[in-house]
Structures are given as structure tokens and as C-alpha cells.
Amino acid sequence: MSDESQELGITESKSHKPGEWYAEVVQKAGLADYAPMGGFIVTRPRGYALWERIQETLDGWFKDSGVDNVYFPMFIPESFLEREKDIVEGFDPEVAWVTQGGHDELEERLAVRPTSESIIAPFMADWTRSHRDLPLRLNQWCSVVRWEATETKPFFRTKEFLWQEGHTAHATDESAWEEVWTRLSQYERVFEELLAVPVMRGKKPEHDKFPGAKTTTTVEALMPDGKSVQSATSHHLGRSFAEAFDITYADEDEAEQTAYTTSWGLSWRALGALIMTHSDDQGLVLPPTIAPTQVVVVPIWQEDTKADVLEYAEALTADLEEAGFRVELDDRDERNPGFKFNEHELNGVPLRLEIGPNEVEDGEATFVHRPDNEKVVEDRDGLVDAVDDHLETIFEKLYDAAAENLEENVREAHSPEEILGTIGKHGGYVKTPWCGDEACEEAIKEKIAAEIVMQPLEDQGGTTAGDVVEPDRDECGVCGDPADEVAYFAKSY
Amino acid sequence: MSDESQELGITESKSHKPGEWYAEVVQKAGLADYAPMGGFIVTRPRGYALWERIQETLDGWFKDSGVDNVYFPMFIPESFLEREKDIVEGFDPEVAWVTQGGHDELEERLAVRPTSESIIAPFMADWTRSHRDLPLRLNQWCSVVRWEATETKPFFRTKEFLWQEGHTAHATDESAWEEVWTRLSQYERVFEELLAVPVMRGKKPEHDKFPGAKTTTTVEALMPDGKSVQSATSHHLGRSFAEAFDITYADEDEAEQTAYTTSWGLSWRALGALIMTHSDDQGLVLPPTIAPTQVVVVPIWQEDTKADVLEYAEALTADLEEAGFRVELDDRDERNPGFKFNEHELNGVPLRLEIGPNEVEDGEATFVHRPDNEKVVEDRDGLVDAVDDHLETIFEKLYDAAAENLEENVREAHSPEEILGTIGKHGGYVKTPWCGDEACEEAIKEKIAAEIVMQPLEDQGGTTAGDVVEPDRDECGVCGDPADEVAYFAKSY
């Protein structure tokens, strides 16, 4: 048992060694393991359950807003990928290539899909004949592979990752913009309402758009270590893909028109952001909205009180179950309460109910919050309401802490020295007027691993691109040239 | 519009050209298209919705019976696959090989998973330490690739296919058997209760087991063209995988023991069996249990009755929606009722409600069943109950027809000539005493493309392998040697 106790605890510190700490939380809380091949992970039951909840939530919203799920082949012939060269100069995808099938060399290499525009677009062209077929909204939940040689970081950086990719076609530019903002809003909601992670919405700078896109919009979350996570993106593809793949339709006058397309995706990076944002040196911390187990009931007994305590704990667990909470009674004989407390803390159970002989006698239950260990004694009567309230409070604590971190870490700067100094000292976002020239980003990037992660927008959510927020001053924070945009610099994952 | 009408109808006949007919139904009902690479298909919204309903149903049952979902990498290093050679002599998987990542040759080839035993087993070994960790029940929903050079048949024969694969470890042989039968029963229920396809349960002959398995159990469905479909399998793997991959645990006395493992899978062949079983020359037929749209309401109006008819149809649709039916009101202006009838027949909507001025005046609705066009007029009062009853009746019609087909097509035979003659003339299953020698299967297979698809079992569902049903006569139907088993010969998909 001493071995297991040692194994159980997190040994690294979030503030001192965030990378090592993160890897330890992921593994010890049973979320994922490293696969034998570098760049790949094995997603364990507790990790996959989190992904399933994101899927379920987002998929419901997608379906309610007119999206149909489909499944396209995981392989894309090289010649199909090549067609993207018409759209994107210097397109050179880093992908895994299948070159042999059985014992034979393939005549044409097949790419394991890095994203599916090039295989989906030709079918969208087939299925889009009349204006009545539009908008066409398709989505698939699948895994994709990008052969990038970076250090593996579960959920953040893996060669294979799980995601959803949406692909839509529209008759008008306005309809496409509406789509882009609808999906971005749904992503924002997933982060804010399900993961308790506040995000900022904006667009990527022109030079950092998705290849072939007219505009890439993004939601960005700030991690406690001061780095930004690009959490999900929604692209307006203009007519470039439609032109390259002949996505046309007959309008009401039977005239042929070219469609507008969009694509949008959220990957399991969302899990990375979730874990990194809330967890601590005791292990995983989860908001009750996504926690597979929301409440754990831990009975504390001596031999002579065991029967009474267990009976009380069982009845109370049954009540909570019936009320619809995801609750677990930990009545294992072979573990003592201390061990159980640690284990459930490690695994990120938001609310613990301790039940000892005193609680039984007084008709009460002791509530303990994760992560701050706040202890409150509540009456057995009205327990269901009390649990509801406490779970809400725990969600708010987590959300508020993350929102405070975000709020405190957006700083203004108006010279290269100030930008570098601020990021170097505090991390977080540095907001500055920008002339729009990529060279200014390069100038910062050369000195410190930070880039323009986002440009905030006015009037998001309509049927247009919206305007980039105008700066308070009109000189670029890097080069001093005239500037009419605002840029957010940050280090990022 | 004349073009579209022509495109809409099924031109091939199920009884005369079942292969061409099947391909046409799949494409014209919008279930799937052929991908540009041979062996691959694109699963369209209406096809994927069927798969989602199977997933949802089965996944719920899995979770209720202790299974956790996981996700393992889609690639398996060649050396891992090779370890299966310890278990299976002559193991030579026909797989797709990834040999290049980005611009580099890989040091070790990666197989795109054909099934995941060899990558999951080592992790099961890691996670199984104490008897308290058992049973360990993992499942994943994913796609797999098998590089077999056969003609593409959507859902039946494709190089990539969607499935779920379950992998479990147990302390005892009994517990493993229980698992095998639990999953086989769940598969049987999916076919019988969700797809309205009756199946037979049994085991595969020894020479046709899953490589490395102790026993392969199967559910088999009989298609209208007389061929059997292996619809799902559940394998008792004995200790062979556990020995090869060191899946051991400490028992209650701290002694090391080797576990027993099982694996079980159901693929989108289930969709193939569903489509093939019920559909007809008018197109797709679906039982209401799985149909994405269970009821379509078609208003029939002239200019002067339009307002009244539409109002009535809308109110009635709203009632059905509220009662929880998957209902659609087809109020398209640009299509006439006849076109709509054909389209919904093609797409397999089980129940059509026709609403014209007469129905409005008399407070009624005309119900039309798919596939037999039975027409019944029902009162507007009590409509919800009536729809419920009719959907149940439609399900029963489909199930009963398939059950009758199965019942009529199990025939006995007691000589090679009789076996060959019966399969040649009727298709279906031929039941015969069998000595257990593979050579007897070969003797039949040489003459006609039929093999032993199943051996029925006594006492299925317990904690043992169960006994193979004993034959009425004790001479092998092929060679005449002593026989104590029964075998079912059939052609198969």
C-alpha cells in the first residue's frame, strides 16, 4: 500500500514545473498514457469520458442548428490533396503516407487525413445542384494525423488527435458569415459553460489564417502559466475552395453560381485547456458540469458504527442518484478514508460528502469542495438542493478564478521594448496597435517566443466579417508606422 | 424535374439482380457514395444517422453493463503486430502500411489498425495488477482498415469500416464466458429489437475462429437472396493473448495469475443486413425503431383548400412531435404529392400520413404503411395512440417477414449431393451432422461457394462454453464418419 500511496500523489508543482506537472496529472488521474510511438497517446476511460461529454454537448447544438453528421474515408489520395495547391501557394502538408496495402506498393500514395476539405469538397460539389440544397452543413467526428516533429504533450500536441470538422456551403456571403459566427459562439459556450474556461473571440492575423481561408476566427484561452491556447477555429473560406472544387448551384433563375464555404473544428485540445486551467498540485480539478463523477460519498466508520453509517450513506447516495446527479458511494473495505480522499482529489471529483457517526446522529452531511477544501455541514433534509447549490458554487469558483487570471493578464504596451518586457515578466496577452505588417510580428518573435494570437473584433455575430477593433493610439506598437488595428501578442501552445 | 424523377426511382430488381439493386438503393436513398479509391465509401447523412442510432443503443447497454470507452492510436507498430505470431501460426495481416511521415521514411512501418488487440493488450497488462482491477472492460468506437482485394459493397465489403471493438480481462474462465455471452446477447438484441432482423446464435467451427481465439461465437442473419451475414462476433480468447502480452494479476493470496481475455465487435455490416433484409424495388425500407424520420405528413391541397389543409397538417405534426415521434411535415410548394410519396418511399419513411380537404373535413388522417402500402383512415382524436400502434404493426410486419424467411430456409440434408442440391436450389442454411473435420467443409466449398457459417449451441448464456447441439443422426453429412456435432452450411457475405 505504501507503494501505491506514493504512486498516487502528484510530485511536481504546477507553478514551478508546469510541463512536468501537467504530464503527471494526465497520467496519474488516469486520463491518458503515452503510446509506444512518439507523438501518440492512449486515451483512458476517465479521459475519454470527458471527450464524450464535449461531443454530446456540441453534437446536440450542431444538430439543433441544422448540421448533419457524415463519415468520409480516413485516406485522401495524393492527387486530391494536390488540388489544394490551386488555392494555397507552397502547400506542403506534413502527413502520414500509406504507401503499401497488404504486400503491394500502392500506385498512388494515400495521406492519412490531416483535415478533410480536399476529400469532402468534391462530394459537396456533387450534392449541391440547386439553391434549395443550400445551406449544406456537414460534420464528422474523427481522428486526424499531422506529422509534426514536436515533443508530445497529451491533448495539446499529438500527431494523431480527435476532433470534429464541420464543412458547409452557402448561397451567399452573409449566410456563410452567419455560419462562421454561429459555430464560434457554440465553441465559446462549450468553453465557458461546460469547461468553466473563459475565452476571448477574435480573428487570426492575415498571415496566420488557415491555408485558403478568407478569414480565420478563433477562441483563445489563457493558461495559468501565461500562454494562450488556440482552442477552436471557424473559417470563412470565401469562394476559393468552391472555385477549386466546382461547388456551384443553380439559383432561382437557373443561373449557375459559385457557393461560399466554411469549415470549423474543435479538437481534444479543449481537454488540455480544461486540465491545465483548473488542476492543482493535488491533481485533477474538474467543474461539475463535465466531471464524470460529480459527488463522491465517503462513509467513515469504526466496527461498531459501520452498519449505521453505511445504511445512512447508501440512502443518501440513492437520493442523489435519483435526483440525477452523477454520484458514487465509495464503500471499499480495503481503503481507509484518507486514502479515498486523496484518490478522489487526484481524480478531480468536485464535491465530497463525508459521512461519519456524528453526521448520522445529527442528520447531516459534511460537504468538502474541490479544489479549495472548503468544508460546510448541511442538513440531511434538503440535501438534493444543497448539493445543487454547492456544485454551482464550485463551478463559479473555478470560472471566476480563470476569469480573474484572464482579466489581470491583458496588458497594453506601445513599444517593442515594452511588449517584450511585459511578456517576459508576466506572460499573458499584450495588446498593442498594429500596422498589419507580418514583419512586426517577426521582430517580436525573434526575441521571444511570442506571436500575434488574436485580433479582437467589433460587432461579432452578424452576417458580415465585422470590423477589427481600432486602437486607442494610431502608431504601431512595434514599428511606429500608422496603425488601425489592435493585435494581441502572447506565447502560445 | 423529369431528370430528377428518373434519378429518383430504383431501376434494378431485388429478386433478379440483388447486387445491382442493393448498390442502387444505398446510393439513391442517400446512405452512401463510392469514394474515389476502390474499397472506400462516403457515408452520407441518412446512412450515418442509422449508424448513430446503433451506436447510441449499444453504447448505452455497454455502459450499463460495466464497459468503459477508450481511444487507442490508429497506428500499430509492426513489431507489436508481430507479437501476435506467438499466438497465431502463419499470422500475416493484410493491412495498410504507413511508411512515410512528412518527408521522411519511418524507421518502423506502422499498420493502420485492422483490429486493436496487439496495441490494447500491453496496456491491459499495465492496468491489471490486482484481482480488484478485474474484470477490466474497454471498448472503442473507431474505424479499422483491412486491405482485402474484393469488390466494394457498401457496408458489407469495404477496406475501411466503422465498428466498435470491446476488449476485456477476467480473473476466471467463467467470468470470461459470461462476458462473451453478455455481448452476444446484446448484439442479438440490436438485430432483433432495433433492426427487426432475426438472427441465429452459435459458434464458428474450430478452423474458422478468430486468430488466437479459444472460441468465436457469432450471430448470423439470413438475407432474402439466401446468403448468410456474419453480423457480429464475440470471442473467448482463453489465456493466449494474456500469456503473450503478460496480462497477469495478484490474486487474493498475492499469487500471480494469468487473466482470461475476450474481444467482441459489431461493424457497419449491421447496416448492410438492415438495408438488404427489408428494402424493396421502391427503395429503402426501415423499421420505425431506427428510421431517422418515422412519420412523414404530406398535405394535399388545391389553391382554395391550401390554408385549411396546411393548418390542420401543422397542428397534427406538432402533436406528434410533442409525443416524441420523429416526424416531418413535407410542405414543399415546388413538389406535387406524387413526387413526395415516391421520395419518402425511396428514403424508407415507415409511415405516411396523407392530409387532404376530406381528412380536414372529417377530422381524420389517412395512414399509409411502408412497404406494403396498406391504407387505413384514422380519427384525428386519438392520433398519437394510432401512430404508436401503426408503427408497432409496421415493425412486426418487417420482423415477421424476415423471421418467416429464416424459418423456411433452414433445411436438413444428409449427403454431399443433398447439401449441394439444397443450397444450389434454395440457398439458405443446410443443417447436417458433422464429424468436425475441415476437409468436409472443403469438399463442399470446392463445388459451391458455401461453408460452415455456424454451429448451434445448447445452453447459451451461462458461465461455460456450452455444448454444441447434437445431431439427430450420427453420421457426418459429408463423409459419413461418426459425427457428434451439427453444422450449418450456407453461402455468405
PDB file of N, CA, C and O in Angstrom, chain B residues 88 96 209 213 329 343 404-405 415:
ATOM      1  N   VAL B  88      -0.567 -16.931 -33.099  1.00  0.00           N
ATOM      2  CA  VAL B  88      -1.194 -17.437 -34.307  1.00  0.00           C
ATOM      3  C   VAL B  88      -0.142 -17.811 -35.333  1.00  0.00           C
ATOM      4  O   VAL B  88       0.612 -16.957 -35.807  1.00  0.00           O
ATOM      5  N   ALA B  96      -2.963  -1.841 -44.297  1.00  0.00           N
ATOM      6  CA  ALA B  96      -2.387  -0.665 -44.940  1.00  0.00           C
ATOM      7  C   ALA B  96      -1.185  -0.234 -44.090  1.00  0.00           C
ATOM      8  O   ALA B  96      -1.289  -0.129 -42.877  1.00  0.00           O
ATOM      9  N   LYS B 209     -12.136 -19.885 -36.455  1.00  0.00           N
ATOM     10  CA  LYS B 209     -12.155 -18.966 -35.323  1.00  0.00           C
ATOM     11  C   LYS B 209     -11.327 -17.722 -35.620  1.00  0.00           C
ATOM     12  O   LYS B 209     -10.468 -17.723 -36.494  1.00  0.00           O
ATOM     13  N   ALA B 213      -8.146 -17.156 -30.902  1.00  0.00           N
ATOM     14  CA  ALA B 213      -9.288 -17.348 -30.000  1.00  0.00           C
ATOM     15  C   ALA B 213      -9.441 -18.808 -29.596  1.00  0.00           C
ATOM     16  O   ALA B 213      -9.021 -19.709 -30.302  1.00  0.00           O
ATOM     17  N   LEU B 329     -42.991  17.322 -41.561  1.00  0.00           N
ATOM     18  CA  LEU B 329     -44.077  17.823 -42.395  1.00  0.00           C
ATOM     19  C   LEU B 329     -43.484  18.222 -43.741  1.00  0.00           C
ATOM     20  O   LEU B 329     -42.606  19.085 -43.804  1.00  0.00           O
ATOM     21  N   GLU B 343     -40.548   9.904 -53.135  1.00  0.00           N
ATOM     22  CA  GLU B 343     -39.290  10.252 -52.465  1.00  0.00           C
ATOM     23  C   GLU B 343     -39.223   9.651 -51.051  1.00  0.00           C
ATOM     24  O   GLU B 343     -38.205   9.091 -50.657  1.00  0.00           O
ATOM     25  N   GLU B 404     -39.989 -15.361 -41.097  1.00  0.00           N
ATOM     26  CA  GLU B 404     -40.547 -16.409 -41.940  1.00  0.00           C
ATOM     27  C   GLU B 404     -39.510 -16.866 -42.960  1.00  0.00           C
ATOM     28  O   GLU B 404     -39.336 -18.059 -43.197  1.00  0.00           O
ATOM     29  N   ASN B 405     -38.812 -15.899 -43.544  1.00  0.00           N
ATOM     30  CA  ASN B 405     -37.759 -16.229 -44.495  1.00  0.00           C
ATOM     31  C   ASN B 405     -36.706 -17.130 -43.848  1.00  0.00           C
ATOM     32  O   ASN B 405     -36.261 -18.116 -44.427  1.00  0.00           O
ATOM     33  N   SER B 415     -26.380 -35.931 -47.191  1.00  0.00           N
ATOM     34  CA  SER B 415     -25.333 -36.427 -48.093  1.00  0.00           C
ATOM     35  C   SER B 415     -24.754 -35.223 -48.833  1.00  0.00           C
ATOM     36  O   SER B 415     -25.413 -34.176 -48.921  1.00  0.00           O
TER      37      SER B 415
END
